[in-house]
XYZ file of C-alpha atoms in Angstrom:
311
model
C 0.000 0.000 0.000
C 3.025 2.279 0.432
C 4.442 2.105 -3.083
C 3.031 2.563 -6.556
C 2.377 -0.292 -8.945
C 4.928 1.221 -11.334
C 7.640 1.202 -8.637
C 6.761 -2.345 -7.647
C 6.858 -3.787 -11.172
C 10.022 -1.901 -12.157
C 11.775 -3.439 -9.148
C 10.539 -6.814 -10.379
C 12.285 -6.173 -13.711
C 9.432 -5.221 -16.048
C 10.310 -2.776 -18.816
C 8.905 0.707 -19.394
C 7.397 -0.494 -22.678
C 5.564 -3.357 -20.935
C 4.338 -1.006 -18.190
C 3.097 1.611 -20.651
C 1.530 -0.665 -23.258
C 0.253 -3.622 -21.214
C -0.129 -2.634 -17.558
C -1.328 0.985 -17.867
C -4.345 0.151 -20.119
C -5.531 -2.504 -17.629
C -5.394 0.056 -14.806
C -7.309 2.507 -16.944
C -10.152 0.124 -17.770
C -10.513 -1.276 -14.235
C -9.865 1.779 -12.045
C -9.757 4.744 -14.413
C -6.306 5.603 -13.083
C -2.641 5.144 -13.970
C 0.181 2.887 -12.777
C 0.667 5.378 -9.930
C -2.061 3.589 -7.932
C -0.868 1.473 -5.002
C 0.707 -1.868 -5.867
C -1.923 -3.969 -4.085
C -4.918 -2.562 -5.958
C -2.796 -2.822 -9.108
C -2.357 -6.548 -8.487
C -6.121 -6.925 -7.965
C -6.693 -5.040 -11.213
C -4.345 -7.353 -13.122
C -6.287 -10.449 -12.014
C -9.257 -9.047 -13.946
C -7.185 -9.247 -17.140
C -7.206 -13.057 -16.916
C -9.404 -14.825 -19.457
C -10.729 -17.493 -17.063
C -13.070 -15.314 -14.999
C -16.522 -15.946 -13.598
C -19.600 -14.044 -14.690
C -23.042 -13.899 -13.081
C -26.046 -14.347 -15.328
C -28.457 -11.530 -14.538
C -25.722 -9.270 -13.157
C -23.655 -9.078 -9.972
C -26.698 -7.834 -8.041
C -27.901 -11.477 -8.072
C -25.067 -12.295 -5.662
C -26.430 -9.761 -3.152
C -30.087 -10.762 -3.478
C -29.147 -14.454 -3.302
C -27.111 -13.988 -0.112
C -29.914 -11.942 1.414
C -32.430 -14.668 0.680
C -30.119 -17.428 1.966
C -29.521 -15.586 5.246
C -33.279 -15.120 5.926
C -32.491 -11.535 6.955
C -35.096 -8.853 7.498
C -34.375 -6.195 4.880
C -35.730 -2.695 5.507
C -35.453 -0.623 2.336
C -34.563 2.816 3.625
C -31.842 5.465 3.836
C -29.961 5.754 7.125
C -29.876 9.325 8.398
C -28.156 9.038 11.788
C -26.678 6.651 14.354
C -26.523 7.463 18.076
C -25.553 5.451 21.151
C -28.237 5.487 23.840
C -28.933 3.723 27.134
C -31.922 1.394 27.045
C -33.502 -0.747 29.762
C -34.010 -4.320 28.609
C -36.616 -6.777 29.896
C -34.155 -7.960 32.534
C -34.330 -4.456 34.016
C -30.638 -3.786 33.422
C -29.644 -0.612 31.561
C -27.545 -1.342 28.478
C -25.904 0.607 25.671
C -27.548 0.272 22.264
C -27.422 2.111 18.955
C -30.443 4.007 17.670
C -30.530 3.999 13.873
C -32.781 6.670 12.337
C -33.747 6.073 8.701
C -36.210 7.162 6.050
C -38.465 4.963 3.966
C -40.124 7.134 1.364
C -41.340 10.276 3.139
C -41.554 8.621 6.579
C -38.887 8.654 9.299
C -38.383 5.612 11.555
C -35.908 4.431 14.178
C -34.844 1.078 15.635
C -32.368 -0.013 18.322
C -29.529 -2.464 17.725
C -26.773 -4.090 19.802
C -24.339 -4.142 16.865
C -24.242 -1.946 13.751
C -22.168 -2.584 10.621
C -21.917 0.277 8.130
C -21.617 -1.197 4.629
C -21.628 1.983 2.540
C -18.841 4.460 1.776
C -18.797 7.161 4.476
C -18.368 9.932 1.972
C -20.842 12.843 2.073
C -21.444 12.561 -1.668
C -22.478 8.907 -1.317
C -24.033 8.320 2.123
C -25.007 11.216 4.344
C -24.945 9.437 7.735
C -24.605 11.589 10.869
C -22.992 10.075 13.985
C -24.649 11.882 16.913
C -23.132 12.632 20.338
C -20.191 10.227 20.192
C -17.316 11.002 22.544
C -14.779 11.138 21.061
C -16.513 12.034 17.760
C -16.481 9.530 14.895
C -13.838 10.688 12.428
C -14.914 12.447 9.233
C -14.332 10.581 5.974
C -13.352 12.924 3.168
C -11.182 10.593 1.091
C -12.065 11.208 -2.560
C -13.803 8.703 -4.811
C -13.136 8.583 -8.545
C -15.954 9.563 -10.894
C -16.610 7.149 -13.722
C -19.158 7.475 -16.507
C -20.416 4.208 -17.992
C -22.090 4.616 -21.389
C -23.848 1.856 -23.334
C -24.091 2.588 -27.045
C -25.746 0.484 -29.717
C -24.051 1.393 -32.934
C -21.583 0.695 -35.733
C -18.048 1.411 -34.559
C -15.857 3.810 -36.517
C -13.013 1.291 -36.691
C -10.768 3.630 -38.724
C -10.338 5.664 -35.520
C -8.407 2.729 -34.027
C -7.015 0.729 -36.945
C -5.951 0.947 -40.589
C -7.503 -2.473 -41.288
C -10.567 -2.636 -43.552
C -13.822 -2.446 -41.596
C -14.775 -6.090 -42.265
C -11.372 -7.261 -40.952
C -11.270 -5.177 -37.773
C -12.445 -8.034 -35.551
C -11.703 -6.516 -32.121
C -14.250 -6.731 -29.309
C -12.290 -4.649 -26.764
C -10.162 -1.519 -27.067
C -7.948 -0.322 -24.219
C -6.209 3.030 -23.915
C -2.695 3.944 -22.768
C -1.915 6.764 -20.327
C -0.369 9.014 -22.977
C -3.317 8.669 -25.370
C -5.376 11.758 -26.226
C -8.546 9.644 -26.386
C -11.497 10.875 -24.300
C -12.410 7.333 -23.164
C -10.727 4.828 -20.826
C -11.928 1.743 -22.708
C -14.463 0.408 -25.178
C -15.807 -3.159 -25.378
C -18.695 -5.171 -26.807
C -21.320 -6.299 -24.291
C -22.070 -10.013 -24.652
C -24.194 -12.505 -22.737
C -22.430 -14.652 -20.118
C -23.685 -17.670 -22.092
C -21.589 -16.673 -25.117
C -18.297 -18.262 -24.092
C -16.713 -17.792 -27.505
C -17.284 -14.053 -27.631
C -20.017 -11.772 -28.960
C -22.329 -12.941 -31.771
C -22.041 -11.510 -35.305
C -23.237 -7.930 -35.630
C -26.744 -7.200 -36.844
C -26.565 -4.488 -39.549
C -22.988 -3.871 -38.412
C -24.181 -2.893 -34.923
C -23.181 -4.133 -31.469
C -23.926 -2.853 -27.990
C -20.671 -1.310 -26.758
C -19.768 -0.297 -23.201
C -17.396 2.589 -22.713
C -15.812 4.006 -19.563
C -14.839 7.673 -19.393
C -14.128 10.304 -16.765
C -16.661 12.743 -18.174
C -20.055 12.424 -19.849
C -19.539 11.885 -23.567
C -20.892 14.606 -25.831
C -22.874 13.841 -28.977
C -19.846 14.967 -30.999
C -17.599 12.489 -29.187
C -20.054 9.613 -29.656
C -20.352 10.506 -33.363
C -16.566 10.356 -33.584
C -16.546 6.838 -32.092
C -19.458 5.516 -34.167
C -20.429 5.778 -37.817
C -24.062 5.570 -36.676
C -25.855 4.610 -33.471
C -29.390 3.907 -32.263
C -29.092 4.982 -28.634
C -26.682 5.917 -25.829
C -27.463 5.298 -22.133
C -25.233 7.034 -19.566
C -24.596 6.347 -15.873
C -22.203 8.638 -13.968
C -21.161 7.281 -10.551
C -18.477 7.472 -7.872
C -17.156 3.997 -8.496
C -14.024 3.483 -6.374
C -11.485 5.473 -4.338
C -8.852 7.666 -5.898
C -5.655 5.779 -5.140
C -2.543 7.693 -4.136
C 0.071 5.815 -2.078
C 1.075 5.739 0.678
C -2.492 4.519 1.260
C -4.159 4.472 4.665
C -7.317 2.461 5.272
C -9.964 3.845 7.660
C -10.519 2.004 10.915
C -12.792 -1.068 10.948
C -13.937 -0.323 14.520
C -15.618 3.085 14.682
C -16.980 2.573 18.195
C -17.452 -0.246 20.713
C -19.944 -2.251 18.587
C -19.990 -0.077 15.470
C -18.039 -1.420 12.488
C -17.129 0.017 9.085
C -16.716 -2.347 6.125
C -15.954 -0.048 3.186
C -12.600 1.118 4.499
C -11.166 -1.965 2.798
C -11.859 -0.255 -0.549
C -8.802 1.917 0.060
C -6.663 -1.219 -0.151
C -8.574 -2.367 -3.240
C -12.168 -1.942 -4.395
C -14.042 -4.907 -5.875
C -16.898 -7.202 -4.874
C -14.459 -9.904 -3.726
C -12.774 -7.436 -1.342
C -16.203 -6.412 -0.022
C -16.977 -10.086 0.668
C -13.720 -10.373 2.644
C -14.596 -7.213 4.593
C -18.057 -8.549 5.458
C -16.706 -11.931 6.521
C -13.954 -10.415 8.684
C -16.272 -7.844 10.290
C -18.852 -10.517 11.143
C -16.162 -12.657 12.805
C -14.738 -9.653 14.658
C -18.168 -8.534 15.904
C -19.044 -12.080 17.003
C -15.811 -12.665 18.948
C -15.838 -9.233 20.602
C -19.515 -9.651 21.606
C -18.778 -13.043 23.182
C -15.498 -11.991 24.790
C -13.370 -14.366 22.723
C -10.309 -12.127 22.830
C -8.002 -15.083 22.080
C -9.684 -15.400 18.657
C -8.809 -11.824 17.626
C -5.436 -10.734 16.154
C -3.811 -14.156 16.514
C -0.142 -13.569 15.774
C 0.561 -17.200 14.810
C -2.654 -17.769 12.830
C -0.997 -17.692 9.397
C 1.618 -20.291 10.380
C -1.020 -22.554 11.965
C -3.239 -22.353 8.879
C -0.311 -23.302 6.639
C 0.392 -26.307 8.874
C -3.264 -27.393 8.838
C -3.442 -27.148 5.060
């Protein structure tokens, strides 16, 4: 986390040409940034360049809805407004500390009390406006910047002469990546295909495919017309997709308060759904062991060596 990917790979003996022409475009498509990101997130990014990757039919959201259903959890669809620690008297008559979570569902405001709270959303004012009330000491402010990305889906006929001198019917590429020193206004461009199509996208209909492009800014009509000879539609989605990486990188604390945990800090090591799964798993274990007083199960110095022996 304390050195850039470029520094790390140069020490490993990779050439400037390899870094600029092979590594930099992968960073640009996956994180919209250069080889100056930290080496760990760079390594995560490079795994996504492998050809033997899994895909989820119906989209990655199916993973979340499937886990929710399997856990038999009670989902309340609302927006959390504030969290505050308060003293409550339980049925046993003993006063105990609990967290009051105030949230909105539609136009209505509600609140519930919880023993343990896990925050699984980036604590950035532009993304989740959660107020932590009356904590002493106060919960730290999170102002670390997130990178804007604009995803645009375009159904059209690609202007292949912009990228290649080959004849149009011999172009044959389904993905185009961009180097750091390019003057292109996009980070990448690729054909969208079904997860069932293992051998790549089907033949174009009337020369048209659905293409997905990543860019830092919303594409203008002039820019889209430069990329495509003709197109039927363009659908845009701007979003704050992942942190802006600038080593040395510091991850926010997992433990915000006694029984208040923060999962998304792990994104500042690397941001992807697999890292979020690790954060959720680790936070659940940590919360469980701290709640039950299993201090010997937390921060075990010899755990790695014991696991290697067991395996």
